[in-house]
Coordinates of C-alpha atoms in Angstrom, one line a residue:
M1 CA -16.4 -19.3 -24.1
A2 CA -15.9 -16.0 -25.7
T3 CA -12.3 -16.3 -26.6
S4 CA -10.3 -18.7 -28.8
P5 CA -9.8 -22.1 -27.4
P6 CA -8.7 -21.7 -23.6
F7 CA -5.3 -23.0 -22.6
P8 CA -5.5 -24.7 -19.3
T9 CA -2.2 -26.2 -18.3
Y10 CA -3.2 -29.4 -16.6
P11 CA -6.2 -31.7 -16.8
P12 CA -8.5 -31.7 -13.8
R13 CA -7.2 -33.7 -10.9
P14 CA -9.2 -36.2 -9.0
G15 CA -11.0 -34.6 -6.1
D16 CA -10.8 -31.0 -7.7
G17 CA -14.7 -30.8 -7.7
V18 CA -15.1 -32.0 -4.0
L19 CA -15.9 -29.2 -1.6
R20 CA -13.7 -29.2 1.2
H21 CA -14.1 -27.1 4.4
P22 CA -11.0 -25.3 5.6
H23 CA -9.6 -25.7 9.0
W24 CA -10.0 -23.0 11.4
W25 CA -6.3 -21.9 11.0
Q26 CA -6.9 -21.9 7.2
R27 CA -9.7 -19.2 7.3
R28 CA -8.7 -15.8 5.8
W29 CA -9.8 -13.8 9.0
V30 CA -7.5 -16.0 11.1
R31 CA -4.5 -15.5 8.8
Y32 CA -5.2 -11.8 8.6
G33 CA -5.6 -11.4 12.3
A34 CA -2.5 -13.3 13.3
L35 CA -0.5 -11.4 10.6
S36 CA -1.8 -7.9 11.8
S37 CA -1.1 -9.0 15.4
L38 CA 2.6 -10.1 14.6
L39 CA 3.1 -6.8 12.7
A40 CA 1.6 -4.7 15.4
L41 CA 3.7 -6.5 18.2
S42 CA 6.9 -6.1 16.0
G43 CA 6.1 -2.3 15.6
L44 CA 5.8 -1.8 19.4
V45 CA 8.9 -3.7 20.1
I46 CA 10.9 -1.9 17.3
L47 CA 9.6 1.4 18.6
A48 CA 10.7 0.8 22.1
L49 CA 14.2 -0.5 21.0
V50 CA 14.9 2.5 18.7
R51 CA 13.5 5.0 21.4
R52 CA 15.8 3.3 23.9
Q53 CA 18.8 3.8 21.9
T54 CA 18.1 7.2 20.5
G55 CA 16.1 8.8 23.2
T56 CA 12.9 10.6 22.7
E57 CA 14.3 13.8 21.2
G58 CA 16.6 11.8 19.0
F59 CA 13.8 9.6 17.8
L60 CA 11.5 12.4 16.8
V61 CA 14.5 14.2 14.9
G62 CA 15.2 10.8 13.3
L63 CA 11.6 10.1 12.5
G64 CA 11.2 13.6 10.9
L65 CA 14.2 13.3 8.6
A66 CA 13.9 9.6 7.8
V67 CA 10.3 10.1 6.5
L68 CA 11.4 12.6 3.8
P69 CA 12.4 10.0 1.0
V70 CA 9.6 7.7 1.7
P71 CA 6.7 9.4 -0.2
W72 CA 8.9 9.8 -3.2
L73 CA 10.1 5.9 -3.2
I74 CA 6.5 4.8 -2.8
A75 CA 5.2 7.1 -5.6
A76 CA 7.9 5.9 -7.9
F77 CA 7.0 2.2 -7.3
R78 CA 3.3 3.1 -7.7
W79 CA 4.0 4.7 -10.9
L80 CA 5.8 1.7 -12.0
D81 CA 2.8 -0.5 -11.0
R82 CA 0.2 1.7 -12.9
V83 CA -0.3 -0.8 -15.8
Q84 CA -1.8 -3.4 -13.5
P85 CA -1.9 -1.8 -10.0
G86 CA -1.9 -4.2 -7.3
P87 CA -4.2 -3.7 -4.3
W88 CA -3.1 -1.3 -1.6
R89 CA -3.3 -3.9 1.1
N90 CA -0.4 -5.7 -0.4
L91 CA 1.7 -2.3 -0.5
V92 CA 0.7 -1.7 3.2
F93 CA 1.6 -5.2 4.4
S94 CA 4.9 -4.9 2.6
F95 CA 5.8 -1.5 4.0
A96 CA 4.7 -2.6 7.5
W97 CA 6.7 -5.9 7.3
G98 CA 9.9 -3.9 6.2
A99 CA 9.4 -1.2 8.8
C100 CA 8.5 -3.6 11.6
A101 CA 9.0 -7.3 11.3
A102 CA 12.2 -7.1 9.1
A103 CA 13.7 -4.3 11.0
L104 CA 13.1 -6.2 14.4
I105 CA 14.7 -9.5 12.9
A106 CA 17.6 -7.5 11.7
I107 CA 18.4 -5.5 14.9
V108 CA 18.2 -8.7 17.0
A109 CA 20.0 -10.9 14.9
N110 CA 22.7 -8.5 13.8
S111 CA 23.3 -7.5 17.5
F112 CA 23.5 -11.1 18.7
A113 CA 25.8 -12.2 15.9
T114 CA 28.1 -9.3 16.3
K115 CA 28.5 -9.8 20.0
W116 CA 29.1 -13.5 19.7
I117 CA 31.8 -13.0 17.1
A118 CA 33.4 -10.4 19.3
T119 CA 33.3 -12.6 22.3
S120 CA 34.6 -15.6 20.3
T121 CA 37.5 -13.8 18.7
A122 CA 38.2 -11.2 21.4
D123 CA 38.4 -8.6 18.6
P124 CA 35.4 -6.1 18.6
A125 CA 36.8 -4.1 15.5
S126 CA 36.8 -7.2 13.4
A127 CA 33.6 -8.3 14.7
D128 CA 32.0 -5.0 13.6
T129 CA 33.4 -5.3 10.0
L130 CA 32.4 -8.9 9.8
G131 CA 28.9 -8.1 11.0
A132 CA 28.5 -5.2 8.6
T133 CA 29.8 -6.9 5.5
V134 CA 28.7 -10.5 6.1
I135 CA 26.1 -10.9 8.8
A136 CA 23.9 -7.9 8.1
P137 CA 23.4 -8.5 4.3
I138 CA 22.5 -12.2 5.0
V139 CA 20.0 -11.3 7.8
E140 CA 18.5 -8.2 6.3
E141 CA 18.0 -9.5 2.8
S142 CA 16.5 -12.6 4.1
A143 CA 14.1 -10.8 6.4
K144 CA 13.0 -8.4 3.5
A145 CA 12.6 -11.3 1.1
A146 CA 10.1 -13.0 3.4
A147 CA 7.6 -10.4 2.7
V148 CA 8.0 -11.0 -1.1
L149 CA 7.7 -14.7 -0.5
L150 CA 4.5 -14.3 1.5
V151 CA 2.9 -12.2 -1.1
F152 CA 4.1 -14.9 -3.8
L153 CA 2.6 -17.6 -1.9
F154 CA -0.7 -16.2 -0.6
R155 CA -1.5 -13.5 -3.0
R156 CA -0.7 -15.4 -6.1
R157 CA -3.3 -13.6 -8.4
D158 CA -1.7 -10.3 -7.6
F159 CA 1.7 -11.4 -8.2
T160 CA 2.0 -12.1 -12.1
G161 CA 5.4 -10.9 -13.2
V162 CA 8.6 -9.0 -12.8
V163 CA 7.0 -5.6 -12.1
D164 CA 4.9 -7.0 -9.2
G165 CA 8.2 -8.5 -7.8
V166 CA 9.9 -5.2 -8.1
V167 CA 7.2 -3.1 -6.6
I168 CA 6.6 -5.5 -3.6
A169 CA 10.3 -5.8 -3.0
G170 CA 10.9 -2.2 -3.3
I171 CA 8.3 -1.1 -0.9
T172 CA 9.4 -3.6 1.6
A173 CA 12.9 -2.3 1.4
T174 CA 11.6 1.2 1.8
G175 CA 9.9 0.4 5.0
F176 CA 13.1 -1.2 6.3
A177 CA 15.2 1.8 5.4
F178 CA 12.7 4.1 7.0
T179 CA 13.2 2.4 10.4
E180 CA 16.8 2.0 10.0
N181 CA 17.3 5.7 9.0
I182 CA 15.3 6.5 12.3
L183 CA 17.9 4.6 14.2
Y184 CA 21.0 6.0 12.5
L185 CA 19.8 9.6 12.5
G186 CA 18.5 9.5 16.0
T187 CA 22.0 8.1 17.3
A188 CA 23.6 10.6 15.2
F189 CA 21.8 13.5 16.7
G190 CA 22.4 12.0 20.3
T191 CA 26.1 12.1 19.5
D192 CA 25.9 15.7 18.5
Q193 CA 24.0 16.5 21.6
L194 CA 27.1 15.2 23.6
T195 CA 29.7 16.8 21.4
G196 CA 28.0 20.0 20.9
D197 CA 28.4 19.9 17.1
R198 CA 26.0 21.9 15.0
G199 CA 25.2 22.6 11.3
I200 CA 27.0 21.1 8.4
A201 CA 29.9 19.8 10.6
S202 CA 27.5 17.6 12.7
V203 CA 27.2 13.9 12.5
T204 CA 23.6 14.3 11.8
A205 CA 24.2 16.5 8.7
A206 CA 26.7 14.0 7.4
T207 CA 24.4 11.0 8.1
F208 CA 21.5 12.6 6.4
F209 CA 23.6 13.5 3.5
V210 CA 24.9 9.9 3.0
R211 CA 21.7 8.0 3.7
I212 CA 18.9 10.5 2.6
V213 CA 20.4 12.4 -0.1
M214 CA 23.0 10.1 -1.8
S215 CA 21.6 6.7 -1.2
P216 CA 17.8 6.6 -0.4
F217 CA 17.5 3.9 -3.1
A218 CA 20.2 1.6 -1.7
H219 CA 18.1 -0.9 0.2
P220 CA 15.3 -0.9 -2.4
L221 CA 18.0 -1.6 -5.0
F222 CA 19.3 -4.6 -3.2
T223 CA 15.9 -6.1 -2.6
V224 CA 14.6 -5.4 -6.0
L225 CA 17.0 -8.1 -7.2
T226 CA 15.1 -10.7 -5.0
G227 CA 11.8 -9.3 -6.3
I228 CA 13.1 -10.0 -10.0
G229 CA 13.9 -13.5 -9.1
F230 CA 10.3 -14.0 -7.7
G231 CA 9.0 -12.1 -10.7
I232 CA 10.6 -14.4 -13.2
A233 CA 9.5 -17.5 -11.3
A234 CA 5.9 -16.1 -11.4
L235 CA 6.2 -16.2 -15.3
S236 CA 7.4 -19.8 -15.3
A237 CA 5.0 -22.8 -15.6
E238 CA 3.7 -24.3 -12.4
R239 CA 5.4 -27.6 -13.4
Q240 CA 8.8 -26.0 -13.5
H241 CA 9.3 -26.6 -9.7
L242 CA 13.1 -26.2 -9.8
R243 CA 13.0 -23.0 -11.8
R244 CA 10.5 -21.7 -9.5
I245 CA 12.8 -22.4 -6.4
L246 CA 16.2 -21.5 -7.9
L247 CA 15.3 -18.2 -9.6
P248 CA 14.1 -16.4 -6.2
L249 CA 17.2 -17.9 -4.5
C250 CA 19.5 -16.5 -7.1
G251 CA 17.9 -13.2 -6.8
L252 CA 18.4 -13.4 -3.0
L253 CA 22.0 -14.3 -3.2
L254 CA 22.7 -11.4 -5.8
A255 CA 20.9 -9.0 -3.4
M256 CA 23.2 -10.3 -0.4
G257 CA 26.3 -9.9 -2.6
M258 CA 25.4 -6.3 -3.5
H259 CA 24.5 -5.3 0.0
A260 CA 27.7 -6.9 1.2
F261 CA 29.9 -5.0 -1.5
W262 CA 28.1 -1.8 -0.5
N263 CA 28.6 -2.2 3.2
G264 CA 32.2 -3.1 2.8
S265 CA 33.0 -0.1 0.6
S266 CA 34.1 1.8 3.7
T267 CA 37.1 -0.7 4.0
F268 CA 38.3 -0.1 0.6
G269 CA 40.4 3.1 1.5
E270 CA 39.7 6.7 2.1
Y271 CA 37.7 7.0 -1.1
G272 CA 36.3 3.5 -1.2
F273 CA 32.7 4.5 -0.5
F274 CA 32.5 7.2 -3.3
A275 CA 34.2 4.9 -5.7
V276 CA 31.8 2.1 -5.1
Y277 CA 29.0 4.7 -5.3
G278 CA 29.9 6.2 -8.6
A279 CA 31.3 3.3 -10.3
F280 CA 28.9 0.5 -9.0
M281 CA 25.8 1.7 -7.3
V282 CA 24.7 4.6 -9.6
P283 CA 25.1 2.3 -12.9
A284 CA 23.3 -0.6 -11.2
F285 CA 20.6 1.9 -10.2
A286 CA 20.3 3.1 -13.7
L287 CA 20.3 -0.4 -15.3
L288 CA 17.5 -1.8 -12.9
T289 CA 15.4 1.5 -13.5
W290 CA 15.8 0.9 -17.3
L291 CA 14.8 -2.7 -16.8
A292 CA 11.9 -1.9 -14.7
I293 CA 10.6 0.7 -17.5
W294 CA 11.2 -1.7 -20.2
T295 CA 9.3 -4.3 -18.5
R296 CA 6.5 -1.9 -18.0
Q297 CA 6.3 -1.0 -21.8
R298 CA 6.4 -4.6 -22.6
E299 CA 3.3 -5.2 -20.5
L300 CA 1.6 -2.4 -22.4
R301 CA 2.5 -4.3 -25.7
T302 CA 1.2 -7.5 -24.1
V303 CA -2.2 -5.7 -23.5
R304 CA -2.4 -4.4 -27.2
A305 CA -1.5 -7.8 -28.6
E306 CA -3.8 -10.0 -26.4
L307 CA -7.1 -8.1 -26.2
P308 CA -8.3 -7.9 -29.8
A309 CA -9.3 -11.6 -29.4
Y310 CA -12.0 -10.3 -27.1
V311 CA -12.9 -7.5 -29.4
L312 CA -13.8 -10.2 -32.1
A313 CA -15.8 -12.1 -29.6
G314 CA -17.8 -8.9 -28.6
W315 CA -16.6 -8.6 -25.0
L316 CA -14.5 -5.4 -25.7
G317 CA -15.2 -2.4 -28.1
P318 CA -12.9 -2.0 -31.2
A319 CA -10.8 0.7 -29.9
E320 CA -10.3 -0.6 -26.4
P321 CA -7.1 -2.6 -26.9
F322 CA -5.3 0.5 -28.1
A323 CA -6.6 2.7 -25.3
L324 CA -5.9 0.0 -22.7
G325 CA -2.4 -0.3 -24.0
S326 CA -1.5 3.4 -23.6
M327 CA -1.0 5.0 -20.1
R328 CA -1.9 8.4 -21.6
A329 CA -5.2 7.2 -23.0
R330 CA -6.0 5.3 -19.7
R331 CA -5.7 8.6 -17.8
M332 CA -7.7 10.5 -20.3
A333 CA -10.4 7.8 -19.8
R334 CA -10.4 8.2 -16.1
D335 CA -10.5 12.0 -16.4
Y336 CA -13.5 11.7 -19.0
A337 CA -15.3 9.6 -16.6
R338 CA -14.7 11.9 -13.7
H339 CA -15.7 14.9 -15.6
H340 CA -19.1 13.5 -16.8
H341 CA -20.1 11.2 -14.1
G342 CA -18.0 12.0 -11.0
R343 CA -15.3 10.2 -9.0
P344 CA -17.3 6.9 -8.5
A345 CA -17.3 6.5 -12.4
A346 CA -13.6 7.2 -12.6
R347 CA -12.9 4.5 -10.1
E348 CA -15.1 2.1 -12.2
V349 CA -13.0 2.9 -15.2
A350 CA -9.8 2.3 -13.3
R351 CA -11.1 -1.1 -12.1
Y352 CA -12.1 -1.8 -15.8
E353 CA -8.6 -1.0 -17.0
A354 CA -7.0 -3.1 -14.2
D355 CA -9.3 -6.2 -14.9
A356 CA -8.7 -5.9 -18.7
T357 CA -5.0 -5.9 -18.1
A358 CA -5.1 -9.0 -15.9
L359 CA -7.2 -10.7 -18.7
A360 CA -4.5 -9.7 -21.3
F361 CA -1.9 -11.3 -18.9
L362 CA -3.9 -14.4 -18.2
R363 CA -4.4 -15.0 -21.9
H364 CA -0.7 -14.4 -22.6
R365 CA 0.4 -16.9 -20.1
G366 CA -2.3 -19.5 -21.4
R367 CA -1.0 -19.2 -24.8
A368 CA 2.5 -19.8 -23.5
G369 CA 1.3 -22.9 -21.7
K370 CA 2.1 -21.4 -18.2
A371 CA -1.5 -20.8 -17.0
G372 CA -2.8 -22.9 -14.1
P373 CA -5.6 -25.2 -13.8
D374 CA -8.1 -22.4 -12.9
F375 CA -7.5 -20.6 -16.3
V376 CA -11.1 -20.9 -17.7
V377 CA -12.6 -20.0 -14.3
R378 CA -10.4 -16.9 -13.8
E379 CA -10.9 -15.7 -17.4
Q380 CA -14.7 -15.9 -16.8
E381 CA -14.5 -14.0 -13.7
L382 CA -12.6 -11.3 -15.4
L383 CA -14.9 -11.0 -18.3
D384 CA -17.9 -11.0 -15.9
E385 CA -16.2 -8.0 -14.1
L386 CA -15.6 -6.2 -17.5
W387 CA -19.3 -6.8 -18.6
K388 CA -20.6 -5.2 -15.3
R389 CA -18.7 -2.0 -16.0
R390 CA -18.9 -1.7 -19.8
H391 CA -21.6 1.1 -19.8
V392 CA -19.3 3.4 -17.9
A393 CA -16.0 2.3 -19.3
R394 CA -16.6 1.9 -23.0
P395 CA -17.6 5.5 -23.8
A396 CA -14.6 6.8 -21.9
L397 CA -12.1 4.5 -23.5
E398 CA -13.4 5.2 -26.9
Y399 CA -13.2 8.9 -26.3
A400 CA -9.7 8.3 -25.0
S401 CA -8.6 6.3 -28.2
R402 CA -9.9 9.1 -30.4
A403 CA -8.4 12.0 -28.4
S404 CA -4.9 10.3 -27.9
V405 CA -4.2 9.5 -31.5
P406 CA -5.7 10.5 -34.9
A407 CA -8.0 7.7 -36.1
P408 CA -7.0 6.0 -39.4
A409 CA -9.5 6.3 -42.2
H410 CA -10.6 2.8 -41.9
W411 CA -10.4 0.7 -38.8
G412 CA -9.5 -2.4 -40.9
A413 CA -6.3 -0.5 -42.0
A414 CA -5.3 -0.1 -38.4
P415 CA -2.1 -1.7 -37.3
Y416 CA -3.8 -3.3 -34.3
G417 CA -6.1 -5.5 -36.2
Y418 CA -9.4 -4.0 -34.9
P419 CA -12.5 -4.8 -36.6
A420 CA -13.6 -2.6 -39.6
M421 CA -17.2 -2.2 -38.3
P422 CA -18.4 -1.0 -34.9
Y423 CA -19.3 -3.7 -32.5
A424 CA -22.9 -4.7 -32.2
A425 CA -25.0 -5.1 -29.2
Y426 CA -23.8 -8.4 -27.8
N427 CA -24.8 -10.4 -24.8
P428 CA -22.0 -13.0 -23.9
Y429 CA -24.6 -14.9 -21.8
R430 CA -26.8 -15.7 -24.6
T431 CA -26.0 -19.1 -26.3

């Protein structure tokens, strides 16, 4: 091993070394095919339902208006995930689940529950209020949380902390809000067509202002609470079963509560909506934004703290922990590689940065006793990936470290504990 002593959490279990052939339903292509078919079918059904309710013209208007905040929200979550960017397939799945599967579940379940309550109580007005403040938050947040749960269970290597939970939950909620906004804006446009309203006084303009301008972050804000619960659970040791179950449930309950409070704001009087928006939603959004950014900065500190051990072992160059722990230096390294060797080299550097970050997080969990039994295997896989790309990545990262901060007179005096001498040619595979 190239690092200081590894920290596997558990001893090997009987049968761990036995080769097992997966059943046909456990094969990756079967799972991917089934999931893709489910999402495609959900998309077709939700498309038919929304188009039937809004009409073709209303659907197109709603689609054109609802798509406006989507790129900004996705870019914000992707920016947050830049320290250790997850694969795009997880984000595509999350958005598709929110826009198709979760939206379909919500439309069907909310409609059925509201009609059942109205029939049982013979009071349609109360049924609508109860549906909006109780049924909708439970159904919608549960449907969106299912995407976070699936990524947590089946893409566990990509789900390592709070930021991953925030990003997956936020992208899922963005997809859900996208479909919901098409429905609301398309219906509002249809209402304006019947009444003849135009311009600022129209229902479409009012709906656009409330849902797209004032509160495009509402659904992501609710579901992010669920993502934080899953993210903290991901940081827990695998033996802490109760903690890993209760934390996501607590996050889900908080998401439901915040959603219910937001939906019920219209029942608090003439200015209830604006009071809840100003006194609760905006501060909550600011607090969670600060928490997400603080968590990202903490991840960068973890990278700077954990990687020097691999410098001493010869796997990394002496300046790399600093460069990999600075987003500015990372960007400069990719730009350097792109300028001198083209886009493929820049992609290689980006992959090197992601693998080095994953290695730092893995070592951090190992030192805390929270790594799984595959710690040693996973560490070696990441080190192998770094070694393959060292010829392209090391010069770029060394340039970025020099260009982003003045170098101290002696590396030994540096606050990061780098070696005083440049690393020698070293082959980790040579014993």
